[in-house]
Coordinates of C-alpha atoms in Angstrom, one line a residue:
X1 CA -45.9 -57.2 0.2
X2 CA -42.3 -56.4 -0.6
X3 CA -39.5 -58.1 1.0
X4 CA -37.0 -55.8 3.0
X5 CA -34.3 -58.3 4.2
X6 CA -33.1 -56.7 7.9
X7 CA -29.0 -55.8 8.5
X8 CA -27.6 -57.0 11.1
X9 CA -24.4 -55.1 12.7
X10 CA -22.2 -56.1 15.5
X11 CA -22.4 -54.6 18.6
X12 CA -18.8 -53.4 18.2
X13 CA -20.0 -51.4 15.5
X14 CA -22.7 -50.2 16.7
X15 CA -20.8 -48.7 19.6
X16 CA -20.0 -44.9 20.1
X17 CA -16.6 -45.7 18.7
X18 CA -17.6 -47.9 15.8
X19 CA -18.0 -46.6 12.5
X20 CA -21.8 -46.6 12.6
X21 CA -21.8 -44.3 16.1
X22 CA -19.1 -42.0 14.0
X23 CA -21.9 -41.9 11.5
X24 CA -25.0 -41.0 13.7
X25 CA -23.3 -38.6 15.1
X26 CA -22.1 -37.0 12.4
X27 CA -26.1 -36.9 11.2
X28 CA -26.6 -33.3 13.0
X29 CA -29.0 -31.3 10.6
X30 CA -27.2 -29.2 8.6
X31 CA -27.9 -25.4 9.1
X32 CA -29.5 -23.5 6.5
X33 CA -28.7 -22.1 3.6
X34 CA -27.8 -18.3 4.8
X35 CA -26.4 -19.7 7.8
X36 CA -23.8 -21.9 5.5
X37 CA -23.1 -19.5 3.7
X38 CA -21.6 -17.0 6.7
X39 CA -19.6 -20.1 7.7
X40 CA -18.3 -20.4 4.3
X41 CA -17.1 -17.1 4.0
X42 CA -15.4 -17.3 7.5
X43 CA -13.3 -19.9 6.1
X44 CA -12.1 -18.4 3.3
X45 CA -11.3 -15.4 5.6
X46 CA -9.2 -17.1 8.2
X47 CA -7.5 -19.1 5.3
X48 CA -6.3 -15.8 3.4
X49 CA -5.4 -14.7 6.9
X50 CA -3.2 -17.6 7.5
X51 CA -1.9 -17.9 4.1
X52 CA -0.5 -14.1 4.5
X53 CA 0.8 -14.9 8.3
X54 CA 2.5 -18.2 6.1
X55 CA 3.9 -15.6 3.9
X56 CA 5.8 -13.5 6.5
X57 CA 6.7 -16.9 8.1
X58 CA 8.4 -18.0 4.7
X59 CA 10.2 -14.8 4.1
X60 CA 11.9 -15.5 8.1
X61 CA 12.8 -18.5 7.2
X62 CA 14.2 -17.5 3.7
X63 CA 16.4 -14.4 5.2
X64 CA 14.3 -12.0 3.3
X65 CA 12.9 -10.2 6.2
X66 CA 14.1 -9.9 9.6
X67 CA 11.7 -11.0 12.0
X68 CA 12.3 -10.3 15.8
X69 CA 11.0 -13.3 18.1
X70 CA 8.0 -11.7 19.5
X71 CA 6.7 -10.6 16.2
X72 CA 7.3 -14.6 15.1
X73 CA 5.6 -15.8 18.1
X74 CA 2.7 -13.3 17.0
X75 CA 2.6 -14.4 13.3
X76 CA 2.6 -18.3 14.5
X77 CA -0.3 -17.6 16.6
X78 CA -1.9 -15.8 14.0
X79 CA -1.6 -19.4 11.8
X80 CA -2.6 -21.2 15.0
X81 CA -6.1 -19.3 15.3
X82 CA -6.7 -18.8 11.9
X83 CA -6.8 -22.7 11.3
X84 CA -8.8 -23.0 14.2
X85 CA -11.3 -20.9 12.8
X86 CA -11.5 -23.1 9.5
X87 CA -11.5 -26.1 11.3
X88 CA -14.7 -24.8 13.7
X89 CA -16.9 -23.1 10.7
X90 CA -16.3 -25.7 8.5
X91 CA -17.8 -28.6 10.6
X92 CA -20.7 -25.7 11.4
X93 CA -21.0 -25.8 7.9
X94 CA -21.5 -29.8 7.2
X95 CA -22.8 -30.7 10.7
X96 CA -19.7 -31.8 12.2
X97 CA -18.9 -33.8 9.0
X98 CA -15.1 -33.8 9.8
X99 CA -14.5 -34.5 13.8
X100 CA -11.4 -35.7 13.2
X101 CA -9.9 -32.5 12.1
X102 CA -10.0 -31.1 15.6
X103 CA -8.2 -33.8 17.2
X104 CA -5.3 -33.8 14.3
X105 CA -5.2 -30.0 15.4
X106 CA -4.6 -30.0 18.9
X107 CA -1.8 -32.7 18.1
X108 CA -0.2 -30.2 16.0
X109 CA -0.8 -27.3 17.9
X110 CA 0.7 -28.3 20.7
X111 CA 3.8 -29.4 18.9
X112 CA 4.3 -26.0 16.9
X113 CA 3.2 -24.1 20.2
X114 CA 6.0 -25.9 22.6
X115 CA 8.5 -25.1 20.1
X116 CA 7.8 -21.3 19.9
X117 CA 6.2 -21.1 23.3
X118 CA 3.0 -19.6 22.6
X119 CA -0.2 -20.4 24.2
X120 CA -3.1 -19.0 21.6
X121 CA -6.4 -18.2 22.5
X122 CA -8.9 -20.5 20.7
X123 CA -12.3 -19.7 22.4
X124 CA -15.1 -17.6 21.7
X125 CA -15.5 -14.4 23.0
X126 CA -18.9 -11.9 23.3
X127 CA -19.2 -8.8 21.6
X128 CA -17.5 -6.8 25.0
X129 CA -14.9 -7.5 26.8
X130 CA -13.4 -5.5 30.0
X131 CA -10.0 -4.4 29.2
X132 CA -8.7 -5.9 32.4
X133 CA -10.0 -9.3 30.9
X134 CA -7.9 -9.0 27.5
X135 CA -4.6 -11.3 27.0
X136 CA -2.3 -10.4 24.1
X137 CA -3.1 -14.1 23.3
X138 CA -6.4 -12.5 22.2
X139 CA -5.1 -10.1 19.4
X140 CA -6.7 -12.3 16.6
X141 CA -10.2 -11.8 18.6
X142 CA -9.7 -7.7 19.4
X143 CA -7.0 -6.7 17.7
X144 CA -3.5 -6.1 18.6
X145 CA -4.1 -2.1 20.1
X146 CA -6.4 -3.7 22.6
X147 CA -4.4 -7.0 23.1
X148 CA -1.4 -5.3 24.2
X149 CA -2.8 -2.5 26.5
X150 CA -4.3 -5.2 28.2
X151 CA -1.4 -6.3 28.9
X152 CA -0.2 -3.3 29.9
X153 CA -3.1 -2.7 32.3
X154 CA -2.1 -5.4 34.1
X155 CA 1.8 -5.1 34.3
X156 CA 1.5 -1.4 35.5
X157 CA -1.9 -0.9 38.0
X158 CA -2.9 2.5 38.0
X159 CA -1.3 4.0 34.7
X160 CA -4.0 2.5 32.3
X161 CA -7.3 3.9 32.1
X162 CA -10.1 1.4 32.6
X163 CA -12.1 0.4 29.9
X164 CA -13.3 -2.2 27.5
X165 CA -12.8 -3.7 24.1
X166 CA -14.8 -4.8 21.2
X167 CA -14.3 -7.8 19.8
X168 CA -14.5 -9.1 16.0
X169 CA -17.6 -11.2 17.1
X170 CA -19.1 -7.5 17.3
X171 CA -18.5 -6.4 14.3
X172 CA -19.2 -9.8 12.1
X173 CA -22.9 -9.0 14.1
X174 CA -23.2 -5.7 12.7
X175 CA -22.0 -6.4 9.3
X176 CA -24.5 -9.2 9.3
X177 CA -27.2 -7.7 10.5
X178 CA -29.4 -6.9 7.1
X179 CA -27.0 -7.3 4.7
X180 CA -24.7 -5.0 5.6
X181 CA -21.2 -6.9 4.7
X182 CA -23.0 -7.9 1.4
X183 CA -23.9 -4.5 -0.2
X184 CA -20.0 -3.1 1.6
X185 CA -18.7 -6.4 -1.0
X186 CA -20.9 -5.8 -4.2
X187 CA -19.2 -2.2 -3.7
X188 CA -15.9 -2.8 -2.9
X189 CA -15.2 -5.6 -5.6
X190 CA -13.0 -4.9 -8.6
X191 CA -11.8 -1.6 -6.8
X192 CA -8.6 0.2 -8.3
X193 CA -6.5 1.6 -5.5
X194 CA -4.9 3.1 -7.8
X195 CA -8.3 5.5 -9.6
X196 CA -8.6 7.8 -6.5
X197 CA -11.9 9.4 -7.7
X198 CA -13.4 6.0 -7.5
X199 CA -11.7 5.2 -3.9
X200 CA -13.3 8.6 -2.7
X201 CA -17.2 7.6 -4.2
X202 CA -17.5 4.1 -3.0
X203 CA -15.4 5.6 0.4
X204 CA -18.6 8.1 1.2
X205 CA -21.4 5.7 -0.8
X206 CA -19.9 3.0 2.4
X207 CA -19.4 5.4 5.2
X208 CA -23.1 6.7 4.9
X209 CA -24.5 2.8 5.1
X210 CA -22.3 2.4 8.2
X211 CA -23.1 5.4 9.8
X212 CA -26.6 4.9 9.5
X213 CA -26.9 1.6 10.2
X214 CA -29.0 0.3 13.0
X215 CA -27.3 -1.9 15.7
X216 CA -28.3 -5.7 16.2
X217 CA -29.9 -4.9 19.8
X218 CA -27.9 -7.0 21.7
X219 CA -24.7 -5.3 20.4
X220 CA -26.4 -2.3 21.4
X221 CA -27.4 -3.5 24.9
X222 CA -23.8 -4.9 25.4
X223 CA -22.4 -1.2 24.6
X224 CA -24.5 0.2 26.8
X225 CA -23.8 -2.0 30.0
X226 CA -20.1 -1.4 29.2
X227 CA -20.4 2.0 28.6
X228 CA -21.7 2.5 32.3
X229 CA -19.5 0.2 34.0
X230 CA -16.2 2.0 32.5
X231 CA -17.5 5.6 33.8
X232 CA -18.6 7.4 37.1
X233 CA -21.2 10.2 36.9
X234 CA -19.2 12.7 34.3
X235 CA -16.4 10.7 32.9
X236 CA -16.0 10.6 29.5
X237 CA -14.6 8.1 27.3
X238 CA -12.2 7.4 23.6
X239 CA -13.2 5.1 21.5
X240 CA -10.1 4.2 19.2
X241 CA -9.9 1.4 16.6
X242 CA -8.3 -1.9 17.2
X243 CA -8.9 -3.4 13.9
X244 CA -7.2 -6.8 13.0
X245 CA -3.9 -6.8 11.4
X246 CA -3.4 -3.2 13.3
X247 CA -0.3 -2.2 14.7
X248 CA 1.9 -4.7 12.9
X249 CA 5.8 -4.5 12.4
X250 CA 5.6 -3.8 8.4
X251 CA 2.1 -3.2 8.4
X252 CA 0.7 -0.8 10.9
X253 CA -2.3 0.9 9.4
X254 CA -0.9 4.1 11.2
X255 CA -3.4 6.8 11.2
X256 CA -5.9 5.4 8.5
X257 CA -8.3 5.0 11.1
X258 CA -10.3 7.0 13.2
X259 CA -10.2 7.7 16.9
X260 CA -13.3 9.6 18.7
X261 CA -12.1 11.6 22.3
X262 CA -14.3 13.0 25.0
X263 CA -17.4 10.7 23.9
X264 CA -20.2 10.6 26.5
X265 CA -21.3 7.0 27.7
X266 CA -24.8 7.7 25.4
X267 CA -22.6 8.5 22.9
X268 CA -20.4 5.0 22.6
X269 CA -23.0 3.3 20.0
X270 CA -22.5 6.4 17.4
X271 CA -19.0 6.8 17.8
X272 CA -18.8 2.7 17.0
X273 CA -20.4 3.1 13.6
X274 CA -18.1 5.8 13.2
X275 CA -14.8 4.1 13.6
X276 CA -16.5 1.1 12.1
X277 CA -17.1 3.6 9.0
X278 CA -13.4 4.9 9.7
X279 CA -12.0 1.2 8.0
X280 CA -14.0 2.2 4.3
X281 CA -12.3 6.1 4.4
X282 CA -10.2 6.7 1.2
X283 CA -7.0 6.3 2.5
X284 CA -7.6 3.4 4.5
X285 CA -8.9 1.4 1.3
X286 CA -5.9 2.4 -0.7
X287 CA -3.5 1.3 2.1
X288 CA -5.2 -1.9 2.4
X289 CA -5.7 -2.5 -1.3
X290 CA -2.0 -1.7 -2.1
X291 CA -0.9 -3.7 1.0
X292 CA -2.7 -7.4 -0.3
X293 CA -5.6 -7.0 2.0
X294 CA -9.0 -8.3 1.1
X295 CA -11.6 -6.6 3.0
X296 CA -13.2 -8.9 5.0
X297 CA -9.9 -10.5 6.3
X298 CA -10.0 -7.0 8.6
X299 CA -12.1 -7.1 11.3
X300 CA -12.7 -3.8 13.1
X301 CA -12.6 -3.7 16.6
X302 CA -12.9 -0.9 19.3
X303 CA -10.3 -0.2 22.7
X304 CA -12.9 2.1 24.9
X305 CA -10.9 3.9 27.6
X306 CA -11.9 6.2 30.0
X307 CA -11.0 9.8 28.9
X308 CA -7.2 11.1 29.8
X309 CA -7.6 14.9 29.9
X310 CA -4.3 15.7 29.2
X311 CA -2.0 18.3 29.7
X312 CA 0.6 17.0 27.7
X313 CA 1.3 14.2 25.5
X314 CA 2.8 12.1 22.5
X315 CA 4.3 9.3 21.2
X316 CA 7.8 7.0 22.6
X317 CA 9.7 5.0 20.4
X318 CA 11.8 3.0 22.9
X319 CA 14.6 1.7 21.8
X320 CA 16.0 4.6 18.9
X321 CA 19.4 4.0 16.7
X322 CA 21.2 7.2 16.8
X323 CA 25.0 8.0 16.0
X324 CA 25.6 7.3 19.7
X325 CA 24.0 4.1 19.8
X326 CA 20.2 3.0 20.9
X327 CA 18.6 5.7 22.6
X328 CA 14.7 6.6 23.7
X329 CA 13.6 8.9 21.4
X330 CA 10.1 10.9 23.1
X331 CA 8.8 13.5 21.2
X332 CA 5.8 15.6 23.4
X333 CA 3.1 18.2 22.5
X334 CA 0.9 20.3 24.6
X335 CA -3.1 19.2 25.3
X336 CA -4.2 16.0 23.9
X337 CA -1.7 13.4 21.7
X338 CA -3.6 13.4 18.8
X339 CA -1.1 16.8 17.7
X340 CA 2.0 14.7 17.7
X341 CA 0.4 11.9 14.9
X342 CA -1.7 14.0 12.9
X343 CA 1.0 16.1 11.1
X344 CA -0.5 19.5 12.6
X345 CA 2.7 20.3 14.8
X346 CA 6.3 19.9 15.5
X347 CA 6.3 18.0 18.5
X348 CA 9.4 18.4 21.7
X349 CA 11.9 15.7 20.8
X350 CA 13.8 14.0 23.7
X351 CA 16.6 11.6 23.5
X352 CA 17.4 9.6 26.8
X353 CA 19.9 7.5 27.9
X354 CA 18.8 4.0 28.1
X355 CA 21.0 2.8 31.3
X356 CA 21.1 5.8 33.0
X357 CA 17.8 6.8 33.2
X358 CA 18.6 10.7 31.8
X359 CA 17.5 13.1 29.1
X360 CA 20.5 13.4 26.8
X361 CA 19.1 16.0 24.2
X362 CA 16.0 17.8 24.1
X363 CA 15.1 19.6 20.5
X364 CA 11.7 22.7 21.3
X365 CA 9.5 22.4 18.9
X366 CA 7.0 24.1 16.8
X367 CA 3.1 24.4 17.8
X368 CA 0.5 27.2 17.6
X369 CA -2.9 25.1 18.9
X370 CA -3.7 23.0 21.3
X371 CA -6.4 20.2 21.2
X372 CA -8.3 19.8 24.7
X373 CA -11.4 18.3 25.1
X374 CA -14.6 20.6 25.0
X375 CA -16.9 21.6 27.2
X376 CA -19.2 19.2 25.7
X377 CA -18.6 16.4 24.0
X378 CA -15.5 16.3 21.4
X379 CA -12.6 18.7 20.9
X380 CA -11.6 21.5 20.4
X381 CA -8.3 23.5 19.2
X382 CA -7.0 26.3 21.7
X383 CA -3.9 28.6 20.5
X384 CA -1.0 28.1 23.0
X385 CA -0.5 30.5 25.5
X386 CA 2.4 33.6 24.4
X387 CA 3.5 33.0 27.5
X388 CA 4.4 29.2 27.7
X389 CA 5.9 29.4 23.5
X390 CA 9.0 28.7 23.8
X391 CA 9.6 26.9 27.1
X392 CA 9.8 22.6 27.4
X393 CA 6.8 20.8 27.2
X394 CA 8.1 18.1 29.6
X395 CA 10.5 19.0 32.6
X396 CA 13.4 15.9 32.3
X397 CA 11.9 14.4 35.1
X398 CA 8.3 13.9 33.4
X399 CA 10.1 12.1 30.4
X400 CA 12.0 10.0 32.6
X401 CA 9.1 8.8 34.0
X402 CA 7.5 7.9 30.9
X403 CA 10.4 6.0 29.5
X404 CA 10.5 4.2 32.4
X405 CA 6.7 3.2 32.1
X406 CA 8.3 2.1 28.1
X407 CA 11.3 0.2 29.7
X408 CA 8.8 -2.2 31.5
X409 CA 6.5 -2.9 28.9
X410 CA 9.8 -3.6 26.5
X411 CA 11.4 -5.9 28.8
X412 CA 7.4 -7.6 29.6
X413 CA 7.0 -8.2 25.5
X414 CA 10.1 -8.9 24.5
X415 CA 11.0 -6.3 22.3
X416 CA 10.7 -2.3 21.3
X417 CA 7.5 -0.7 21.8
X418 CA 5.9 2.3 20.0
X419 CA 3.3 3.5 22.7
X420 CA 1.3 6.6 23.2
X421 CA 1.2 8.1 26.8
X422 CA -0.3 11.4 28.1
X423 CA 0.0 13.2 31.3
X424 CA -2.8 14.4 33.1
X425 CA -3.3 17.9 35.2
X426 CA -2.4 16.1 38.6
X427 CA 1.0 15.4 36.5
X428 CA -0.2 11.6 36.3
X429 CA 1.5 10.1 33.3
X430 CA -0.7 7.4 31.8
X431 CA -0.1 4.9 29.0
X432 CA -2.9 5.1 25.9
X433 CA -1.4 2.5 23.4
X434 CA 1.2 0.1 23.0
X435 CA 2.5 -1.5 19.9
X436 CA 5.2 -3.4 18.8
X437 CA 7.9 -0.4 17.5
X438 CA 8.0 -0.2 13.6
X439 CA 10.4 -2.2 12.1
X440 CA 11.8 1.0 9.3
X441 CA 11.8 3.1 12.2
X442 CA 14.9 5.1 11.2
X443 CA 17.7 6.4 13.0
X444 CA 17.2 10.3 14.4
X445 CA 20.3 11.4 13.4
X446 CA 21.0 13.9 10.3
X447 CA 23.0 12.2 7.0
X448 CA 26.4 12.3 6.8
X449 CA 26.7 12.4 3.0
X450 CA 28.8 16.1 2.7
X451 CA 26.9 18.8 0.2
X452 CA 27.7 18.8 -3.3
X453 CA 30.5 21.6 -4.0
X454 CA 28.8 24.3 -6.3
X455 CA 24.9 23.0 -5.7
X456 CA 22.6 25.6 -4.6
X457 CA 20.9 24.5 -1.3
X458 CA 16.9 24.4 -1.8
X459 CA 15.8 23.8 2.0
X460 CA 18.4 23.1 4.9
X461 CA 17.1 21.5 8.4
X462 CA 13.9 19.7 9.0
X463 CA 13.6 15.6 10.1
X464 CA 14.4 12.6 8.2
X465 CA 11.5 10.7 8.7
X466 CA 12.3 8.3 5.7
X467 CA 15.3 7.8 3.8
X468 CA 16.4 7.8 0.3
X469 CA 16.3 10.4 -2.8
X470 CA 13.5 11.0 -5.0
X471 CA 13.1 13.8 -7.8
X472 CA 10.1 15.0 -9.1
X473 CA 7.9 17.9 -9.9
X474 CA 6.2 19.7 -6.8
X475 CA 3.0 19.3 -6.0
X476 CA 1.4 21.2 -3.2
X477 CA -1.9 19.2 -1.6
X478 CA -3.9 21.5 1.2
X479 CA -7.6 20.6 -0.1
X480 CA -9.4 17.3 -1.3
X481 CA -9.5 19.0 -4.7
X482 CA -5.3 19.1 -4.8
X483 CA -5.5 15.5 -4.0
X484 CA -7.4 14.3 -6.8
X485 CA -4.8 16.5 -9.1
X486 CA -2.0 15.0 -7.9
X487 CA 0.1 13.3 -10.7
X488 CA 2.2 9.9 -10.6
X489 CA 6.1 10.9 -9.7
X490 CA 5.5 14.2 -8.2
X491 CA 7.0 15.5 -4.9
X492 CA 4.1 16.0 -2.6
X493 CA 4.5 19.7 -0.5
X494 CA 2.4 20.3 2.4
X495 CA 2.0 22.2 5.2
X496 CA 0.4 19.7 7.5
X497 CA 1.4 16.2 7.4
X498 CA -2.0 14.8 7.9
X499 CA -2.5 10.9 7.8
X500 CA -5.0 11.6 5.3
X501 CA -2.4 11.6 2.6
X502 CA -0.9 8.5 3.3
X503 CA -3.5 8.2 -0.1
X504 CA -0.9 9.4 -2.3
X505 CA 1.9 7.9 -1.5
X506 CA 2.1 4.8 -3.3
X507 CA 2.4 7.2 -6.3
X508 CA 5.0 10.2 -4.4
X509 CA 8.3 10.4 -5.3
X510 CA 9.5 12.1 -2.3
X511 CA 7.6 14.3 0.7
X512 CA 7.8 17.5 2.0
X513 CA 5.8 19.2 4.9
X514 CA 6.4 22.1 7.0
X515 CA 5.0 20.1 10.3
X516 CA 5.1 16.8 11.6
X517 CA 7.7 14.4 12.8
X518 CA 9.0 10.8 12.7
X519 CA 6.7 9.7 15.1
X520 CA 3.5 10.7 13.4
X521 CA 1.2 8.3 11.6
X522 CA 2.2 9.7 8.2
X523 CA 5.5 9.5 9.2
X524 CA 5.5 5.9 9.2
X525 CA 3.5 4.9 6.3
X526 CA 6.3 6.6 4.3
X527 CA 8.9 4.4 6.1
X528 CA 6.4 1.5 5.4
X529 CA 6.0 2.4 1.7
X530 CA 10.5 3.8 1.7
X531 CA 8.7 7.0 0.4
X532 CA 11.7 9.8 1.1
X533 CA 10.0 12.0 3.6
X534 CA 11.7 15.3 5.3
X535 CA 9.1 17.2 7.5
X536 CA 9.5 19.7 10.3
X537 CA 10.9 21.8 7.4

């Protein structure tokens, strides 16, 4: 028989707190393979999140980008949850191999927190959540859109629809759920951003898969519970996106995602996969490719809001630098908002007085159609009445209103908001998004610069949605075929200025469209990218 001499260890040792306890407990079975190999990806995520929040940090610190104190609070917290997230899949991922990490975390989150005064949200969330749930602590859990007009919900009762929000627990279950995420990756990797032909196969090759995708059924069964609970017998909802990193100061995403309106409460699961599908669209990969995202750092979530039938509606930038000093600028279309982003109309631009409460100027604008919602489900696009062309879309009392509705969410967050409002038929005005307002927003004045003596004028009025001079040949883009064509330095012409072509600007010199206006999503990707843009031409 072979000896096995017995080991003796002191009680002390032995004890929870001894070395030998640390060790038993740290002797969880590991999970398998697959299951590893999720948490291991969701590492590297959050740690190319945080390592880009670091980056914006750095460039505070170094003077080479202003940063207002909300937005730094937001970027912090963004460090905070991200490391959080490392810490918690990487002990998932050995079996709680490294306990003490969590405890040298909350030491140093609560230093770094008490110094900028943030409180981040660090627990776990399901796939739903009721908007009147939602924190803006939670934007690294449902994005920013939803974050904020939770918020807002709460500081203003009654002028936020109800609704809910999908969280980035819902979509890491669908892009799970039979290989999904991994045949979107083999796909995406190695993709040029700059070979547009390539961008628009793997775009529809990745949409498809989406679209036809089956939900993981509890996803689907927490869709439909919310889906009823949001509605009463005929209300209809929007389903917009509220992907992660959304809505940012310098990086908004404006427009390169898709928003579904009038959707039926059967109708939520569809119109998911669809602005799920929304984040692979051309544009959206170019911008995200050309902006230092990796793909799986953006987590697409969904705000669900109970449908606004509007009469009119638009955009708000709160806090405006004109020649006479920081105005309101609200610019206003007839029917549904989705005119005054989309490039397909001049919206009404009001300037108001910021102490005074008062409409200053008012510019009419330009708009032959409509949108209202059908009959059905969806959309549709109405001609304006002869009789109404012409006349103000908003009386000055209806954009004092809204401003107002702006001034209290400003002085709430701490700083200028973009945010989408509509007004209903009862004259109801209602807030739809909130966001924090885009740092190149420009000033809505005209240049000063005097004409050149002797130079023939090509094109006098328009807006300056973006600065600067570019030269160029012209280039006129109205189909997808135009697109493709369109060559390096060229000045892009178009009628509408649809987000869509936010896909060509990394390689515009200048653009030109006969609609639109600084407000717009396209608008403010050419600001984001200092693309000279003039539109309302």
């Amino acid at each position: 028989m072979a000896y096995s001499p017995a080991v003796v260890t002191p009680a002390s040792d032995r004890a929870p707190g001894g070395w030998l306890g640390r060790l038993l407990r740290r002797r969880r079975p590991l999970p398998d393979l697959e299951a590893r190999i999720a948490c291991f990806r969701e590492v590297l995520c959050a740690n190319n999140t945080a390592l880009g929040l670091l980056t914006r940090i750095q460039q505070a610190l170094a003077g080479e980008a202003a940063v207002p104190a909300p937005e730094l609070r937001r970027l912090v917290t963004g460090v905070v949850v991200s490391t959080y997230r490392m810490i918690l899949h990487l002990n998932r991922m050995t079996g709680d191999r490294f306990p003490g990490l969590a405890q040298r975390f909350d030491q140093l989150r609560t230093r770094i927190t008490q110094k900028v005064e943030v409180t981040p949200f660090l627990g776990s969330l399901p796939p739903v959540v009721p908007l009147a749930k939602v924190t803006a602590a939670m934007a690294e859990e449902v994005g920013q859109k939803s974050a904020f007009l939770g918020e807002a919900q709460r500081l203003l009762p009654g002028r936020v629809p109800e609704g809910f929000a999908t969280t980035a627990a819902a979509y890491r279950e669908f892009m799970t759920a039979g290989g999904l995420g991994d045949r979107i990756a083999e796909l995406m990797a190695g993709l040029d951003p700059s070979q547009l032909a390539a961008c628009f196969t793997v775009a529809n090759r990745i949409s498809q898969m989406v679209e036809s995708a089956p939900l993981p059924p509890s996803l689907k069964s927490a869709l439909e519970r919310a889906a009823g609970a949001a509605t009463r017998p005929g209300e209809r909802l929007a389903v917009r996106s509220s992907a992660l990193q959304e809505g940012g100061l310098a990086v908004s995403f404006a427009g390169q995602y898709r928003s579904l309106l009038n959707v039926g409460p059967e109708g939520v699961q569809d119109a998911f996969r669809q602005v799920v599908a929304s984040k692979y669209s051309p544009q959206a990969i170019v911008y995200r490719l050309n902006r230092g995202f990796e793909d799986a750092e953006v987590a697409m979530c969904c705000c669900v809001l109970r449908m606004v039938d509007a009469a009119a509606a638009g955009v708000l930038y709160s806090a405006c630098q004109t020649e006479d000093g920081v105005r309101t600028l609200l610019q206003a279309v007839r029917g549904l908002g989705l005119s005054a982003v989309d490039g397909s109309a001049e919206p009404d631009s009001y300037l108001l007085d910021r102490r005074q409460r008062r409409v200053v100027s008012h510019k009419l604008g330009r708009q032959l159609a409509a949108l209202h919602c059908g009959t059905g489900e969806g959309t549709e696009r109405l001609a304006v009445p002869a009789g109404v062309k012409g006349l103000p879309v908003l009386a000055p009392s209806q954009a004092v209103e809204v401003a107002a509705l702006a001034c209290r969410l400003e002085d709430h967050l701490g700083q200028p908001v973009d945010m989408e409002w509509a007004i209903d038929g009862s004259g109801r005005a209602w807030v739809l998004q909130v966001r924090p307002q885009p740092e190149h927003a420009e000033k809505a004045d005209r240049p000063r610069t005097p004409r050149i003596e002797g130079a023939p004028v090509l094109l006098a009025g328009g807006t300056r949605a973006s600065g600067g001079a570019g030269c160029g040949p012209l280039h006129r883009v109205e189909t997808d075929l135009d697109l493709l064509r369109f060559p390096a330095g060229a000045v892009l012409l178009t009628s509408e200025a649809n987000p869509r072509l936010a896909v060509l600007l990394p390689k515009a010199a200048a653009l030109l469209a006969d609609l639109g206006e600084t407000t717009g999503h396209l608008a403010t990707v050419a600001r984001e990218l200092r693309v000279p843009a003039l539109l309302a031409t």
